[in-house]
Short mmCIF file of C-alpha atoms and ligand atoms in Angstrom, two decimals:
data_model
loop_
_atom_site.label_atom_id
_atom_site.label_comp_id
_atom_site.label_asym_id
_atom_site.label_seq_id
_atom_site.Cartn_x
_atom_site.Cartn_y
_atom_site.Cartn_z
CA MET A 1 -0.12 -30.25 8.33
CA ASN A 2 -1.59 -30.36 11.81
CA PRO A 3 -3.93 -33.42 12.10
CA GLU A 4 -6.16 -31.52 14.56
CA LEU A 5 -7.31 -29.18 11.83
CA GLU A 6 -10.90 -29.54 10.76
CA GLN A 7 -12.24 -28.74 7.33
CA ASN A 8 -12.27 -24.96 6.86
CA GLN A 9 -9.93 -24.81 9.78
CA GLU A 10 -6.61 -23.33 8.81
CA GLN A 11 -3.40 -23.16 10.72
CA ILE A 12 -2.44 -19.77 9.25
CA ILE A 13 -4.48 -17.35 7.17
CA ILE A 14 -2.81 -14.34 5.61
CA ILE A 15 -5.09 -11.49 4.63
CA GLY A 16 -3.70 -9.68 1.58
CA ALA A 17 -1.46 -10.86 -1.27
CA GLY A 18 0.63 -7.69 -1.54
CA PRO A 19 4.42 -8.10 -1.70
CA CYS A 20 4.65 -8.38 2.10
CA GLY A 21 1.77 -10.84 2.56
CA LEU A 22 3.15 -12.91 -0.29
CA ALA A 23 6.69 -12.83 1.13
CA ALA A 24 5.31 -13.99 4.50
CA ALA A 25 3.39 -16.85 2.86
CA LEU A 26 6.44 -18.03 0.94
CA GLU A 27 8.68 -17.99 3.99
CA LEU A 28 6.07 -19.93 5.98
CA GLN A 29 5.79 -22.40 3.12
CA THR A 30 9.58 -22.86 2.98
CA GLN A 31 9.55 -23.71 6.69
CA GLY A 32 6.89 -26.39 6.28
CA PHE A 33 3.67 -24.47 6.97
CA ASN A 34 0.80 -24.40 4.50
CA PRO A 35 -0.70 -20.91 4.78
CA LEU A 36 -3.81 -19.76 2.95
CA ILE A 37 -3.83 -16.23 1.53
CA ILE A 38 -7.17 -14.50 1.10
CA GLU A 39 -6.93 -11.56 -1.30
CA LYS A 40 -9.80 -9.28 -2.19
CA ARG A 41 -8.58 -8.79 -5.77
CA ASN A 42 -5.52 -10.54 -7.11
CA VAL A 43 -1.80 -10.89 -6.41
CA VAL A 44 -0.10 -7.52 -5.74
CA HIS A 45 -3.33 -5.71 -6.47
CA SER A 46 -1.98 -2.39 -5.15
CA ILE A 47 0.92 -2.40 -7.61
CA SER A 48 -1.48 -3.09 -10.46
CA GLN A 49 -3.27 0.15 -9.47
CA TYR A 50 -0.11 2.29 -9.44
CA PRO A 51 0.56 4.79 -12.24
CA VAL A 52 0.77 2.77 -15.44
CA TYR A 53 4.25 3.97 -16.46
CA MET A 54 5.78 4.29 -12.99
CA GLN A 55 9.30 3.23 -12.14
CA PHE A 56 10.12 1.99 -8.66
CA PHE A 57 12.67 3.98 -6.66
CA SER A 58 14.14 0.71 -5.33
CA SER A 59 16.53 -1.37 -7.35
CA PRO A 60 15.18 -4.84 -8.18
CA GLU A 61 17.23 -6.88 -5.69
CA LEU A 62 15.69 -4.84 -2.84
CA LEU A 63 12.21 -5.93 -3.91
CA GLU A 64 13.00 -9.64 -4.15
CA ILE A 65 11.02 -12.16 -2.14
CA ALA A 66 11.61 -15.85 -1.38
CA ASN A 67 15.21 -15.49 -2.64
CA VAL A 68 13.99 -15.49 -6.23
CA PRO A 69 16.21 -13.21 -8.34
CA PHE A 70 14.51 -10.17 -9.85
CA THR A 71 16.43 -8.91 -12.87
CA THR A 72 15.26 -5.99 -14.96
CA ALA A 73 16.23 -4.30 -18.19
CA HIS A 74 17.15 -1.01 -16.48
CA ASP A 75 18.46 -0.21 -13.02
CA LYS A 76 14.95 0.43 -11.61
CA PRO A 77 12.00 -1.88 -12.27
CA SER A 78 8.88 -0.69 -14.05
CA ARG A 79 5.41 -1.45 -12.68
CA LEU A 80 4.96 -4.03 -15.42
CA GLU A 81 8.21 -5.82 -14.53
CA ALA A 82 7.21 -5.90 -10.85
CA LEU A 83 3.76 -7.31 -11.69
CA ASN A 84 5.37 -9.95 -13.83
CA TYR A 85 7.90 -10.84 -11.13
CA TYR A 86 5.48 -11.12 -8.19
CA ARG A 87 2.79 -13.03 -10.08
CA SER A 88 5.39 -15.48 -11.48
CA VAL A 89 6.84 -16.07 -8.01
CA ALA A 90 3.33 -16.61 -6.60
CA LEU A 91 2.28 -19.00 -9.36
CA ARG A 92 5.51 -21.03 -9.33
CA SER A 93 5.42 -21.40 -5.54
CA GLY A 94 2.01 -23.04 -5.62
CA VAL A 95 1.01 -21.07 -2.51
CA ARG A 96 -2.74 -21.18 -1.93
CA ILE A 97 -4.41 -17.87 -2.77
CA ASN A 98 -8.16 -17.35 -2.65
CA ALA A 99 -8.40 -14.39 -5.00
CA TYR A 100 -11.39 -12.05 -5.32
CA GLU A 101 -12.41 -12.75 -1.74
CA THR A 102 -12.63 -9.98 0.87
CA VAL A 103 -12.23 -10.69 4.56
CA ASN A 104 -14.89 -8.69 6.39
CA SER A 105 -14.22 -9.56 10.01
CA ILE A 106 -11.96 -11.44 12.41
CA VAL A 107 -13.43 -12.50 15.72
CA ARG A 108 -11.48 -14.20 18.49
CA ASP A 109 -13.13 -17.34 19.81
CA ARG A 110 -12.29 -20.57 21.60
CA ARG A 111 -10.87 -22.15 18.42
CA GLY A 112 -8.61 -19.23 17.65
CA PHE A 113 -10.17 -16.83 15.19
CA THR A 114 -13.23 -16.89 12.97
CA LEU A 115 -12.93 -14.99 9.72
CA ALA A 116 -15.95 -14.04 7.63
CA SER A 117 -15.43 -13.28 3.95
CA THR A 118 -17.31 -12.59 0.73
CA ARG A 119 -16.26 -13.56 -2.78
CA THR A 120 -16.95 -11.29 -5.73
CA SER A 121 -19.24 -14.04 -7.02
CA GLY A 122 -21.46 -13.11 -4.04
CA THR A 123 -20.94 -16.18 -1.82
CA SER A 124 -20.11 -15.83 1.88
CA HIS A 125 -17.51 -17.98 3.66
CA THR A 126 -16.32 -18.68 7.16
CA TYR A 127 -12.88 -19.88 8.20
CA HIS A 128 -11.40 -20.86 11.51
CA ALA A 129 -7.72 -20.12 11.91
CA LYS A 130 -5.24 -20.63 14.70
CA ASN A 131 -3.11 -17.75 13.46
CA VAL A 132 -3.88 -14.74 11.29
CA VAL A 133 -1.38 -12.53 9.52
CA ILE A 134 -2.90 -9.18 8.61
CA ALA A 135 -1.13 -7.80 5.53
CA THR A 136 -3.80 -5.49 4.16
CA GLY A 137 -1.52 -2.58 3.22
CA TYR A 138 -2.84 0.96 2.92
CA PHE A 139 -3.53 1.75 -0.71
CA ASP A 140 -7.33 1.66 -0.42
CA HIS A 141 -7.35 4.44 2.14
CA PRO A 142 -6.06 7.78 0.83
CA ASN A 143 -5.47 10.57 3.32
CA LEU A 144 -8.42 12.89 2.77
CA LEU A 145 -8.14 16.66 2.85
CA GLY A 146 -11.50 17.33 4.46
CA ILE A 147 -12.20 20.44 2.36
CA PRO A 148 -15.32 21.54 0.48
CA GLY A 149 -15.46 20.08 -3.03
CA GLU A 150 -13.19 17.10 -2.30
CA GLU A 151 -16.00 14.68 -3.04
CA SER A 152 -16.60 16.05 -6.56
CA GLU A 153 -15.94 13.85 -9.59
CA LYS A 154 -13.06 15.98 -10.84
CA VAL A 155 -11.01 15.14 -7.74
CA SER A 156 -9.01 11.93 -7.58
CA HIS A 157 -6.65 10.53 -4.95
CA PHE A 158 -5.06 8.21 -7.49
CA PHE A 159 -3.12 8.95 -10.67
CA ARG A 160 -3.03 6.32 -13.41
CA GLU A 161 -1.87 8.02 -16.61
CA ALA A 162 -1.65 11.47 -18.14
CA HIS A 163 -3.58 11.23 -21.39
CA PRO A 164 -7.07 12.07 -19.98
CA TYR A 165 -5.67 15.39 -18.72
CA THR A 166 -4.35 16.58 -22.10
CA GLY A 167 -4.56 20.38 -22.30
CA MET A 168 -6.44 20.69 -18.98
CA ASN A 169 -5.79 22.86 -15.92
CA VAL A 170 -4.70 20.41 -13.24
CA VAL A 171 -3.87 21.10 -9.61
CA ILE A 172 -1.75 18.48 -7.89
CA ILE A 173 -1.85 18.53 -4.09
CA GLY A 174 1.24 17.09 -2.40
CA GLY A 175 4.99 17.15 -2.88
CA SER A 176 6.03 13.50 -2.71
CA ASN A 177 7.39 11.35 -5.53
CA SER A 178 3.84 10.50 -6.61
CA ALA A 179 2.98 14.18 -7.00
CA ILE A 180 6.20 15.10 -8.80
CA ASP A 181 6.08 12.09 -11.16
CA ALA A 182 2.46 12.88 -12.03
CA ALA A 183 3.30 16.56 -12.67
CA LEU A 184 6.09 15.63 -15.09
CA GLU A 185 3.88 13.18 -16.98
CA LEU A 186 1.05 15.71 -17.18
CA GLU A 187 3.31 18.44 -18.47
CA ARG A 188 4.36 16.15 -21.32
CA VAL A 189 0.74 15.84 -22.51
CA GLY A 190 0.23 19.61 -22.47
CA ALA A 191 -1.64 19.90 -19.17
CA LYS A 192 -1.26 23.21 -17.27
CA VAL A 193 0.00 21.96 -13.94
CA THR A 194 0.14 23.72 -10.58
CA ILE A 195 1.56 21.79 -7.63
CA VAL A 196 0.29 22.98 -4.25
CA TYR A 197 2.53 21.78 -1.45
CA ARG A 198 2.60 22.72 2.24
CA GLY A 199 6.39 22.20 2.56
CA GLU A 200 8.71 25.15 2.25
CA ASP A 201 10.94 23.52 -0.36
CA TYR A 202 11.13 20.37 -2.47
CA SER A 203 10.65 17.23 -0.37
CA SER A 204 13.87 15.44 0.58
CA SER A 205 12.23 12.15 -0.46
CA ILE A 206 12.08 13.08 -4.16
CA LYS A 207 14.13 10.63 -6.23
CA PRO A 208 17.55 12.28 -6.70
CA TRP A 209 17.50 11.78 -10.46
CA VAL A 210 14.06 13.43 -10.72
CA LEU A 211 14.81 16.52 -8.62
CA PRO A 212 16.83 18.40 -11.30
CA VAL A 213 14.16 17.59 -13.89
CA ILE A 214 11.29 19.09 -11.87
CA LYS A 215 13.42 22.07 -10.88
CA GLY A 216 14.20 22.69 -14.56
CA LYS A 217 10.51 22.56 -15.53
CA VAL A 218 9.59 24.95 -12.73
CA ALA A 219 12.41 27.37 -13.66
CA LYS A 220 11.11 27.41 -17.24
CA GLU A 221 7.54 27.88 -15.94
CA ARG A 222 6.39 24.70 -17.68
CA ILE A 223 5.10 23.58 -14.26
CA HIS A 224 4.06 25.91 -11.42
CA ILE A 225 4.66 25.09 -7.80
CA ARG A 226 3.27 26.86 -4.73
CA PHE A 227 5.23 26.06 -1.59
CA GLN A 228 3.84 26.65 1.93
CA SER A 229 0.37 26.64 0.46
CA LYS A 230 -2.76 24.57 0.76
CA VAL A 231 -5.95 24.13 -1.19
CA SER A 232 -8.88 25.24 0.95
CA GLU A 233 -11.79 24.71 -1.43
CA ILE A 234 -12.51 23.10 -4.79
CA THR A 235 -15.33 24.42 -6.96
CA PRO A 236 -16.41 23.07 -10.37
CA THR A 237 -14.21 25.61 -12.18
CA GLU A 238 -11.62 26.86 -9.66
CA VAL A 239 -9.54 26.00 -6.63
CA TYR A 240 -8.83 28.31 -3.68
CA ILE A 241 -5.21 28.33 -2.56
CA GLU A 242 -4.19 29.70 0.82
CA SER A 243 -0.71 30.87 1.77
CA ALA A 244 0.90 33.48 4.00
CA GLN A 245 0.16 35.97 1.21
CA GLY A 246 -3.59 35.32 1.46
CA THR A 247 -6.10 33.36 -0.60
CA ASN A 248 -6.24 33.30 -4.36
CA ARG A 249 -8.22 31.36 -6.94
CA ILE A 250 -6.97 29.67 -10.08
CA PRO A 251 -8.94 28.13 -12.94
CA ASN A 252 -9.18 24.38 -12.65
CA ASP A 253 -10.53 21.31 -14.45
CA PHE A 254 -9.08 18.49 -12.33
CA VAL A 255 -7.50 18.01 -8.92
CA LEU A 256 -5.13 15.16 -8.11
CA ALA A 257 -4.85 14.97 -4.33
CA LEU A 258 -1.75 12.81 -3.97
CA THR A 259 -1.40 13.15 -0.23
CA GLY A 260 -0.54 9.57 0.72
CA PHE A 261 -2.40 6.71 2.35
CA HIS A 262 -3.03 5.26 5.77
CA PRO A 263 -3.63 1.66 6.85
CA ASP A 264 -7.15 0.56 7.71
CA ARG A 265 -6.94 -1.17 11.06
CA LYS A 266 -10.59 -1.98 11.59
CA PHE A 267 -9.93 -5.73 11.97
CA LEU A 268 -7.49 -5.21 14.76
CA GLY A 269 -9.86 -3.70 17.28
CA GLU A 270 -12.50 -6.35 16.54
CA ALA A 271 -9.99 -9.09 17.27
CA GLY A 272 -8.87 -7.52 20.54
CA VAL A 273 -5.68 -5.79 19.43
CA THR A 274 -5.15 -2.74 21.56
CA MET A 275 -4.01 0.59 20.22
CA GLU A 276 -1.23 2.66 21.66
CA GLU A 277 -1.87 6.23 22.62
CA GLU A 278 -1.05 7.52 19.15
CA GLY A 279 -3.61 5.12 17.65
CA TYR A 280 -1.06 2.59 16.40
CA PRO A 281 -1.49 -1.14 17.10
CA THR A 282 0.40 -2.84 19.89
CA PHE A 283 2.82 -5.44 18.53
CA ASN A 284 6.23 -6.86 19.24
CA PRO A 285 8.61 -5.67 16.49
CA GLU A 286 10.81 -8.76 17.06
CA THR A 287 8.01 -11.21 16.21
CA MET A 288 5.34 -8.99 14.60
CA GLU A 289 2.81 -10.57 16.98
CA THR A 290 0.22 -8.19 18.38
CA ASN A 291 -0.96 -8.22 21.98
CA VAL A 292 -3.44 -10.92 20.86
CA PRO A 293 -1.44 -14.16 20.64
CA GLY A 294 -1.82 -15.56 17.13
CA ILE A 295 -2.50 -12.26 15.36
CA TYR A 296 0.47 -10.93 13.42
CA LEU A 297 1.07 -7.90 11.23
CA ALA A 298 3.07 -7.88 7.99
CA GLY A 299 3.92 -4.97 5.71
CA VAL A 300 2.63 -1.42 5.73
CA VAL A 301 -0.26 -2.17 8.09
CA ALA A 302 2.35 -2.29 10.88
CA SER A 303 3.57 1.28 10.22
CA ARG A 304 3.72 3.30 13.37
CA HIS A 305 4.23 6.94 12.61
CA GLU A 306 4.07 7.34 8.88
CA ALA A 307 2.84 4.87 6.30
CA ASN A 308 6.13 5.43 4.43
CA GLU A 309 8.26 4.08 7.27
CA ILE A 310 7.59 0.53 5.99
CA PHE A 311 7.77 -0.29 2.31
CA ILE A 312 8.51 -3.40 0.26
CA GLU A 313 12.26 -3.19 0.91
CA THR A 314 11.66 -3.58 4.66
CA GLY A 315 8.19 -5.14 4.98
CA ARG A 316 9.21 -8.17 2.89
CA PHE A 317 11.15 -9.46 5.94
CA HIS A 318 8.24 -9.39 8.39
CA GLY A 319 7.31 -12.93 7.32
CA ASN A 320 10.72 -14.20 8.48
CA LYS A 321 10.07 -12.90 11.98
CA ILE A 322 6.56 -14.36 12.04
CA THR A 323 7.78 -17.73 10.79
CA ALA A 324 10.62 -17.83 13.32
CA HIS A 325 8.14 -17.08 16.10
CA LEU A 326 5.70 -19.77 14.98
CA LEU A 327 8.54 -22.31 14.76
CA GLN A 328 9.66 -21.32 18.22
CA LYS A 329 6.11 -21.79 19.56
CA GLN A 330 5.95 -25.17 17.86
CA GLN A 331 9.24 -26.27 19.39
CA SER A 332 8.15 -25.19 22.84
CA THR A 333 5.18 -27.59 22.36
CA GLN A 334 2.64 -24.82 22.29
CA THR A 335 0.00 -25.57 19.64
CA VAL A 336 0.48 -23.48 16.53
C1 FAD B 1 3.59 4.92 -6.58
C2 FAD B 1 4.28 4.08 -5.54
C3 FAD B 1 5.60 3.71 -5.74
C4 FAD B 1 6.26 2.90 -4.79
N1 FAD B 1 7.57 2.54 -5.00
C5 FAD B 1 8.19 1.74 -4.09
C6 FAD B 1 9.56 1.33 -4.27
O1 FAD B 1 10.23 1.72 -5.22
N2 FAD B 1 10.11 0.52 -3.31
C7 FAD B 1 9.41 0.07 -2.22
O2 FAD B 1 9.98 -0.69 -1.42
N3 FAD B 1 8.13 0.46 -2.02
C8 FAD B 1 7.51 1.28 -2.92
N4 FAD B 1 6.22 1.68 -2.71
C9 FAD B 1 5.52 1.26 -1.48
C10 FAD B 1 5.03 -0.17 -1.65
O3 FAD B 1 4.35 -0.35 -2.84
C11 FAD B 1 4.19 -0.56 -0.47
O4 FAD B 1 4.96 -0.38 0.67
C12 FAD B 1 3.78 -2.04 -0.59
O5 FAD B 1 2.84 -2.25 -1.60
C13 FAD B 1 3.26 -2.53 0.74
O6 FAD B 1 3.03 -3.89 0.62
P1 FAD B 1 1.94 -4.61 1.54
O7 FAD B 1 2.00 -6.06 1.14
O8 FAD B 1 2.15 -4.22 2.95
O9 FAD B 1 0.56 -3.94 1.10
P2 FAD B 1 -0.17 -3.84 -0.30
O10 FAD B 1 0.77 -3.97 -1.43
O11 FAD B 1 -1.02 -2.64 -0.25
O12 FAD B 1 -1.06 -5.16 -0.30
C14 FAD B 1 -2.20 -5.31 0.53
C15 FAD B 1 -3.12 -6.31 -0.14
O13 FAD B 1 -4.18 -6.60 0.75
C16 FAD B 1 -5.37 -6.72 0.02
N5 FAD B 1 -6.47 -6.49 0.96
C17 FAD B 1 -6.75 -5.33 1.64
N6 FAD B 1 -7.82 -5.50 2.43
C18 FAD B 1 -8.23 -6.79 2.27
C19 FAD B 1 -9.30 -7.55 2.83
N7 FAD B 1 -10.16 -7.02 3.70
N8 FAD B 1 -9.44 -8.84 2.42
C20 FAD B 1 -8.58 -9.40 1.53
N9 FAD B 1 -7.55 -8.70 0.97
C21 FAD B 1 -7.38 -7.43 1.34
C22 FAD B 1 -5.24 -5.65 -1.06
O14 FAD B 1 -6.09 -5.90 -2.16
C23 FAD B 1 -3.76 -5.77 -1.42
O15 FAD B 1 -3.51 -6.69 -2.48
C24 FAD B 1 5.57 2.49 -3.64
C25 FAD B 1 4.23 2.89 -3.44
C26 FAD B 1 3.59 3.69 -4.37
C27 FAD B 1 2.16 4.10 -4.11
#
């Protein structure tokens, strides 16, 4: 621990206890640092919000952090197994996590950075940190469609489980794994499902073992899919679907707009991180440090082109780069 540190002064604060923030904290801890994680909900909050019965597409060893083995009953972990794994690793490590505390701002100042936060209990807090790792993910920020009716209560950008949709007319927008998995679950509870997807064929990212299943359901007309189509309007009882053939309307009770997520990078600008022309933050991929010395990115928040370019399999190693860089700074007698 650095003796210069005052009370409420931290050497390293990590914002977000997702798998990548957690992995970064554990690597820092292994190398002798004592990071503090501030998490607005609880450990791996995003995963706890994923579809209840989901299975990861990654095999368990590709999701491991801190070299702790992750073994599962089947070849792919369930959401529950992943929750169990990450929370056990976090608890056993003794890493400091301030849960149910949201960081609202990061401002650069003469002491490094000042972070302002609020706990769910209502209290406000201020921290001073020499280094900040932003690992806030993307799951809170769905890609919106920007069409009339999107704000209505029957539209959701998240899918949890199928039961509430039993027997209903449901339109799913999107063609990724999330959309296809949801369609298959919904069909099993008797929902009448139409997938509306702008691609001209099934997405190449669909899990290979799921592709024949969805194709079979579509061939048997148990699920309908409209390729090269988009929903242009949602009314209380219908949706409007546009394609090269024109616009048509279908009866509808619920819309699941499963069109992906994007990282919220509001902190970055405040703290002086510049954006590249495409709107992505400037950082060194070798160290994960942004153009502001002392501000690092870990996990999905560092995605450049598509949020899906970084996932747990890859983002779990960002902490190693950050730790190596901080050690290097320490060795070169720069204050860390
Ligand atoms: C359905 C689904 C299935 C997936 N399957 C796989 C898979 O099989 N393999 C794989 O590798 N990846 C998979 N992914 C992707 C993977 O889950 C994400 O890449 C991963 O969660 C990213 O981790 P992260 O730590 O960067 O962000 P997140 O997991 O999103 O964590 C960010 C954390 O930051 C917290 N936070 C945000 N803002 C603040 C704030 N202001 N203050 C404090 N805390 C804050 C959030 O509460 C959250 O806990 C899947 C994703 C989905 C949606």
